[in-house]
Short mmCIF file of C-alpha atoms in Angstrom, two decimals:
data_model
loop_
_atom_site.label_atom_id
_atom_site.label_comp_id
_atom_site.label_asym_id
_atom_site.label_seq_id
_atom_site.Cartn_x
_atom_site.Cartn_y
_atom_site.Cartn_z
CA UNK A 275 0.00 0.00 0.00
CA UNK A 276 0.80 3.26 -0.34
CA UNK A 277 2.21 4.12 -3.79
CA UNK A 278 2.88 7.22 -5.14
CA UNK A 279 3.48 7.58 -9.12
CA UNK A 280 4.78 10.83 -10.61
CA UNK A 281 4.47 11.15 -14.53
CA UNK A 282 6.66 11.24 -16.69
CA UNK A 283 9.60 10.25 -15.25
CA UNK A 284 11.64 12.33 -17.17
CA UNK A 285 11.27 15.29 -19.95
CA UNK A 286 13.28 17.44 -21.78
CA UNK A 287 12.18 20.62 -22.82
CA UNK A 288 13.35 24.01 -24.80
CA UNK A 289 13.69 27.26 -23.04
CA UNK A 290 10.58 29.04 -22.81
CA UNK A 291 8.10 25.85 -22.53
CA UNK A 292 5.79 25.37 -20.02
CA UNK A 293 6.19 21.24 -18.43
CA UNK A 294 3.38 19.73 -16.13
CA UNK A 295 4.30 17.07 -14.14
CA UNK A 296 1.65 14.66 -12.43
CA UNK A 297 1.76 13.07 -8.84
CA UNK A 298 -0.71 10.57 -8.31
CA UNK A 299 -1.32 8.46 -4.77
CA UNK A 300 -2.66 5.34 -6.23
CA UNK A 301 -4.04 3.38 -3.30
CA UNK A 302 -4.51 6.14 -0.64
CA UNK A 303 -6.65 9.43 -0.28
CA UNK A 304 -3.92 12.05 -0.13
CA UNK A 305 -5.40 14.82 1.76
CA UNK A 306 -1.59 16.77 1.36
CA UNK A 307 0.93 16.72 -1.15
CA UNK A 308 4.29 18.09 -1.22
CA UNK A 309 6.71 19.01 -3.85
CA UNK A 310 10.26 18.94 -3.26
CA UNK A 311 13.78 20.01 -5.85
CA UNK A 312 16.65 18.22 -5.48
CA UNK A 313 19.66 19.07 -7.05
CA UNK A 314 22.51 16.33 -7.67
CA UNK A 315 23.93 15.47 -4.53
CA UNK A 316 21.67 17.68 -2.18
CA UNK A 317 19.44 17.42 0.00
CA UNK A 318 15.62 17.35 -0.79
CA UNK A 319 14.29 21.24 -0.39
CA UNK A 320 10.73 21.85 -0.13
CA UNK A 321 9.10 23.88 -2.98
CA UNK A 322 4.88 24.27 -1.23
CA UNK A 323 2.90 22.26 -0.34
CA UNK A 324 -0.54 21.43 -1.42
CA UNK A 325 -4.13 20.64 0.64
CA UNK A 326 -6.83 19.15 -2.12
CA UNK A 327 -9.32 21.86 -2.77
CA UNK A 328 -7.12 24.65 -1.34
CA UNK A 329 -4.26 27.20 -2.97
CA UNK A 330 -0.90 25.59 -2.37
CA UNK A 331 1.41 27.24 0.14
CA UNK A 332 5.16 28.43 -1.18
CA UNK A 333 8.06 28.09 0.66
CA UNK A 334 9.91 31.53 0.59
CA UNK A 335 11.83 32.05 -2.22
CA UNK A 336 9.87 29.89 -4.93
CA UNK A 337 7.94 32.00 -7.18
CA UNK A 338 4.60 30.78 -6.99
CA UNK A 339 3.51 31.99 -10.66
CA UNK A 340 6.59 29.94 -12.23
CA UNK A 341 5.85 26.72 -10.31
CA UNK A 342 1.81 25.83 -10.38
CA UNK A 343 0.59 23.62 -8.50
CA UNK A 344 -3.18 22.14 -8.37
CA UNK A 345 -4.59 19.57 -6.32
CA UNK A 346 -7.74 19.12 -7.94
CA UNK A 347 -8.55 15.81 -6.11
CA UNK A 348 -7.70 13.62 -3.37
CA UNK A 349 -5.41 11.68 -5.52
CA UNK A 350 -3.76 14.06 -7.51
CA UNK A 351 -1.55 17.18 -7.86
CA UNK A 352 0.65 18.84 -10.41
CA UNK A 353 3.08 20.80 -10.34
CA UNK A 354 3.84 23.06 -13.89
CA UNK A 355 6.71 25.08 -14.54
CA UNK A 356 5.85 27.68 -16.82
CA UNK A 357 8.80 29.43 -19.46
CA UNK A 358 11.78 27.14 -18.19
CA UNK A 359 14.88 28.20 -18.21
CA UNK A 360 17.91 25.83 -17.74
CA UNK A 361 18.54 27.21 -14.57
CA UNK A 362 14.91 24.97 -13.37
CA UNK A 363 16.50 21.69 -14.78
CA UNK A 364 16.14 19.55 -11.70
CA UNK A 365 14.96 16.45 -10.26
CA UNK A 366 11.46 17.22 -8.98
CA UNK A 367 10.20 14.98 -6.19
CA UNK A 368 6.49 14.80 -4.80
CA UNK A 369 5.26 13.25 -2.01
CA UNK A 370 1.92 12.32 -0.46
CA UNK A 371 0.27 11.93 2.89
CA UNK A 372 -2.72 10.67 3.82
CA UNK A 373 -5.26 11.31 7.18
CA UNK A 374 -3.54 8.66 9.50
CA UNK A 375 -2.79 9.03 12.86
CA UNK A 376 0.97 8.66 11.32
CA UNK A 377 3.21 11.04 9.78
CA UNK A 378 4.94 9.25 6.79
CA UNK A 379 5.23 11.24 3.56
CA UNK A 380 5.50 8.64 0.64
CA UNK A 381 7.86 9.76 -2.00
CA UNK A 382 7.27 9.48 -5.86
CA UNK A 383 9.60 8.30 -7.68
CA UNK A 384 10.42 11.55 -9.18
CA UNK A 385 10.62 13.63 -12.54
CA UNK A 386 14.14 14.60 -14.03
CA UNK A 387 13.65 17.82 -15.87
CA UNK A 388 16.23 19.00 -18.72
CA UNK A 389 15.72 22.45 -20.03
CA UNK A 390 17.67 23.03 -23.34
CA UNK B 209 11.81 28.38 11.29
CA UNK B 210 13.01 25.05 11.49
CA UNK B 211 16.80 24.31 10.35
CA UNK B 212 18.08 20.71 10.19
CA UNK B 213 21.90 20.01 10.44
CA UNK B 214 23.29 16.25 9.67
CA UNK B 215 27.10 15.15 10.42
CA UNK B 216 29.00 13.64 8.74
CA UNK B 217 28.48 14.36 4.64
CA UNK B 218 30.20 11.43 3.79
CA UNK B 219 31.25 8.28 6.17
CA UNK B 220 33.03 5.22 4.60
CA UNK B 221 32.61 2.20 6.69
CA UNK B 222 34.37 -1.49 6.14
CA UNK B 223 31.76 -4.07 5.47
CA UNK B 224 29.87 -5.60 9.22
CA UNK B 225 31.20 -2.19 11.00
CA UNK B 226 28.60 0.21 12.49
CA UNK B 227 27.58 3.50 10.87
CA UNK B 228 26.37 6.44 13.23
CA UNK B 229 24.91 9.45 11.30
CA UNK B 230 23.73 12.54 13.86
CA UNK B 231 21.73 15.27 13.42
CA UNK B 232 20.54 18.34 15.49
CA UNK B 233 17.35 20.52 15.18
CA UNK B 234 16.43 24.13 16.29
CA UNK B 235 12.72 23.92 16.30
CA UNK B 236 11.76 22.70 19.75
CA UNK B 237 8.22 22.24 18.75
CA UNK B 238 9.52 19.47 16.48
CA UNK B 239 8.37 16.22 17.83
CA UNK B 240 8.74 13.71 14.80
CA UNK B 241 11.63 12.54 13.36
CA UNK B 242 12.57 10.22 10.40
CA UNK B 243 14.89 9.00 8.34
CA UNK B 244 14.61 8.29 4.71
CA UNK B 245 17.01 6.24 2.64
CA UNK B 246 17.58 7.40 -0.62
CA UNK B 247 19.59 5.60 -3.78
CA UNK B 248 21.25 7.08 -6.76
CA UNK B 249 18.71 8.13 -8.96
CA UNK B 250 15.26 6.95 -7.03
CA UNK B 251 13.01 7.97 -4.51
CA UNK B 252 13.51 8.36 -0.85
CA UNK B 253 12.25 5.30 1.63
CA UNK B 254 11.88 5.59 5.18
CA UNK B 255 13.97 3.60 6.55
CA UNK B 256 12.93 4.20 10.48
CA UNK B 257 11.08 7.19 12.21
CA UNK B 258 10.58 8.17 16.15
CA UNK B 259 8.18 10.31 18.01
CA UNK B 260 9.46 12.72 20.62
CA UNK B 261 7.40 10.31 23.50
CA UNK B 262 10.26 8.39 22.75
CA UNK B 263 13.99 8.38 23.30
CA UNK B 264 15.06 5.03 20.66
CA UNK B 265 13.64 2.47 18.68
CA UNK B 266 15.35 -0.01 16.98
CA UNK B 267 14.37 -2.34 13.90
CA UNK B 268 16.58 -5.12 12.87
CA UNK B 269 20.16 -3.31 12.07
CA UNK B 270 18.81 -0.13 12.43
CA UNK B 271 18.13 2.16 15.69
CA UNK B 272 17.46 5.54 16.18
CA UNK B 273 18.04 7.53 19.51
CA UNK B 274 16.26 10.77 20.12
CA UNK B 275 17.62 13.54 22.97
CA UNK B 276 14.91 16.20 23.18
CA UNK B 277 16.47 18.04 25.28
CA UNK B 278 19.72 18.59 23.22
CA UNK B 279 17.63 18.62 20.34
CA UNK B 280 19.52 15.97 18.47
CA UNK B 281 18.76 12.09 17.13
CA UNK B 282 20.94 10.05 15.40
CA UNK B 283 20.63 7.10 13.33
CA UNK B 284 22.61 3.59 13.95
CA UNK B 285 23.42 0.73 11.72
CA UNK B 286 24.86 -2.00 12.80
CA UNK B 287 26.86 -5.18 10.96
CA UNK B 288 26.53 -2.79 7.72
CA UNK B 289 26.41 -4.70 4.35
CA UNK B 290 27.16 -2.73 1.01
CA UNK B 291 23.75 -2.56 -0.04
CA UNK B 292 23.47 0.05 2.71
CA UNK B 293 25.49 1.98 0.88
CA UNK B 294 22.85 5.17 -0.10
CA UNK B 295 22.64 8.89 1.34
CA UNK B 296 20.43 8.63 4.29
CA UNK B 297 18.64 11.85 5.05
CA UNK B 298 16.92 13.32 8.35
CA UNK B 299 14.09 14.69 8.75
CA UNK B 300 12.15 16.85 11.82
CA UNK B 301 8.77 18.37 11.51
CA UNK B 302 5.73 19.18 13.70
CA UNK B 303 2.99 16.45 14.62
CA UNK B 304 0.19 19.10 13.10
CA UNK B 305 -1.62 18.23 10.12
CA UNK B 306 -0.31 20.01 7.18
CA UNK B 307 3.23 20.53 8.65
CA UNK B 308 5.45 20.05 7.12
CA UNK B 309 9.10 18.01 7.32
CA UNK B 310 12.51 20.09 6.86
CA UNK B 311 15.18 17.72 5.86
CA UNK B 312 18.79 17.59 6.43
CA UNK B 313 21.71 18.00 4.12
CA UNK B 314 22.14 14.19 3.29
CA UNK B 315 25.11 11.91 4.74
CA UNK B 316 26.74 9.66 1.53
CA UNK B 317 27.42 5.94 3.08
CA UNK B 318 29.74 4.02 1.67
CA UNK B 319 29.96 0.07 2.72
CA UNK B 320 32.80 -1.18 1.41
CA UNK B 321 33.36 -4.75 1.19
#
C-alpha cells in the first residue's frame, strides 16, 4: 500500500516551454501533497505544499507563478513550470500523505527535468 | 523556522562495522523525526522514524536515539552490508496536520566490502 506515481519520469524541454508534471497516490486518499527540488547530490528542499481543494502554500523564495501547482482531487496534484529556463533543470520529487494518525510522507519516484 | 543540520556528509565504513549518522534541530516544537534512505537516482524510503514520546527504537540493524532536550537524534546501523550503501537523510517536523518536514543535508554511506 501506499504508492505514489509521478508522470513522466523524465522530460526534456526548450527554453521558454511550459512542463506539467503529475503526482498521483494510487491506493490512498492524499489529503496533502508536497513538492520537493533536489539538485545532484543535495538534500531534498521543499518547494509548497498542497491541501486538495485549497491554494498551495510556497516556501519563501519559490515564485509561486513559475511553479503551479493544483490539487484538484484527493489523488492528484501537479506541479507546472511555466517558461523554463535551464537554470529549473532539476529532479522534482512529490510526495503524499494521507489522514492517519501517522506522519509518513510517501515519495514518488520523481521527474528529471532538462531544459535546453 | 526550522533548520536541520546532519554530520558527517560522507562516512566510509568497512563491510559488518557500524555506521552512526547525527543530526541536530532548532525547532523545539519538532516532535517527529525520520529518516529516509535514498539511492542514486530513485526515490527516498523511510527507513525508520521516532516520536518525541520516545527516546530510541530499533528495527533489525537499524536504531534511532532521540535527545529532546539537546535537540539531536541520530541514526545507527549495525553489521553494515554494502547494499546500505545510499545517502540517508533526516528529517524533523511538527505532529500538526499540514506541517510540514525540513530535511537535512544528506550523509553519503559508503559500505565497502
Amino acid at each position: 500500500g501506499a504508492v505514489v506515481s509521478q508522470h513522466p519520469s523524465w522530460v526534456i524541454c526548450k527554453s521558454g516551454t511550459s512542463v506539467k508534471i503529475e503526482c498521483r497516490s494510487l491506493d490512498f486518499q492524499a489529503t496533502t501533497m508536497f513538492w520537493y527540488r533536489q539538485f545532484p547530490k543535495q538534500s531534498l528542499m521543499l518547494m509548497a505544499t498542497s491541501n486538495e481543494g485549497s491554494k498551495a502554500t510556497y516556501e519563501q523564495g519559490v515564485e509561486k507563478d513559475k511553479f503551479l501547482i493544483n490539487h484538484a482531487s484527493l489523488t492528484l496534484s501537479t506541479l507546472t513550470v511555466t517558461s523554463a529556463h535551464p537554470e529549473d533543470s532539476s529532479f522534482y520529487i512529490c510526495s503524499a500523505r494521507g489522514e492517519t494518525p501517522y506522519y509518513e510522507q510517501y515519495f514518488g519516484p520523481g521527474t528529471r527535468l532538462t531544459v535546453t | 523556522g526550522e533548520n536541520v543540520e546532519q554530520h558527517p556528509s560522507t562516512l566510509s565504513v568497512q563491510e559488518g562495522d557500524s555506521a552512526v549518522i547525527k543530526c541536530t534541530y532548532s525547532d523545539s516544537a519538532s516532535n517527529y523525526f525520520p529518516w529516509y534512505k535514498q539511492e542514486l537516482g530513485k526515490r527516498p524510503q523511510l527507513i525508520i522514524d521516532i516520536r518525541s514520546n520516545v527516546g530510541e527504537k530499533k528495527d533489525q540493524r537499524i536504531a534511532v536515539t532521540l535527545n529532546k532536550t539537546a535537540k539531536h537524534f541520530s541514526l545507527h546501523i549495525t553489521e553494515t552490508q554494502p547494499e546500505d550503501s545510499a545517502v540517508y537523510f533526516c528529517a524533523a517536523s511538527r505532529d500538526n496536520y499540514g506541517q510540514n518536514f525540513v530535511f537535512g543535508p544528506g550523509t553519503r554511506l559508503s559500505v565497502l566490502p
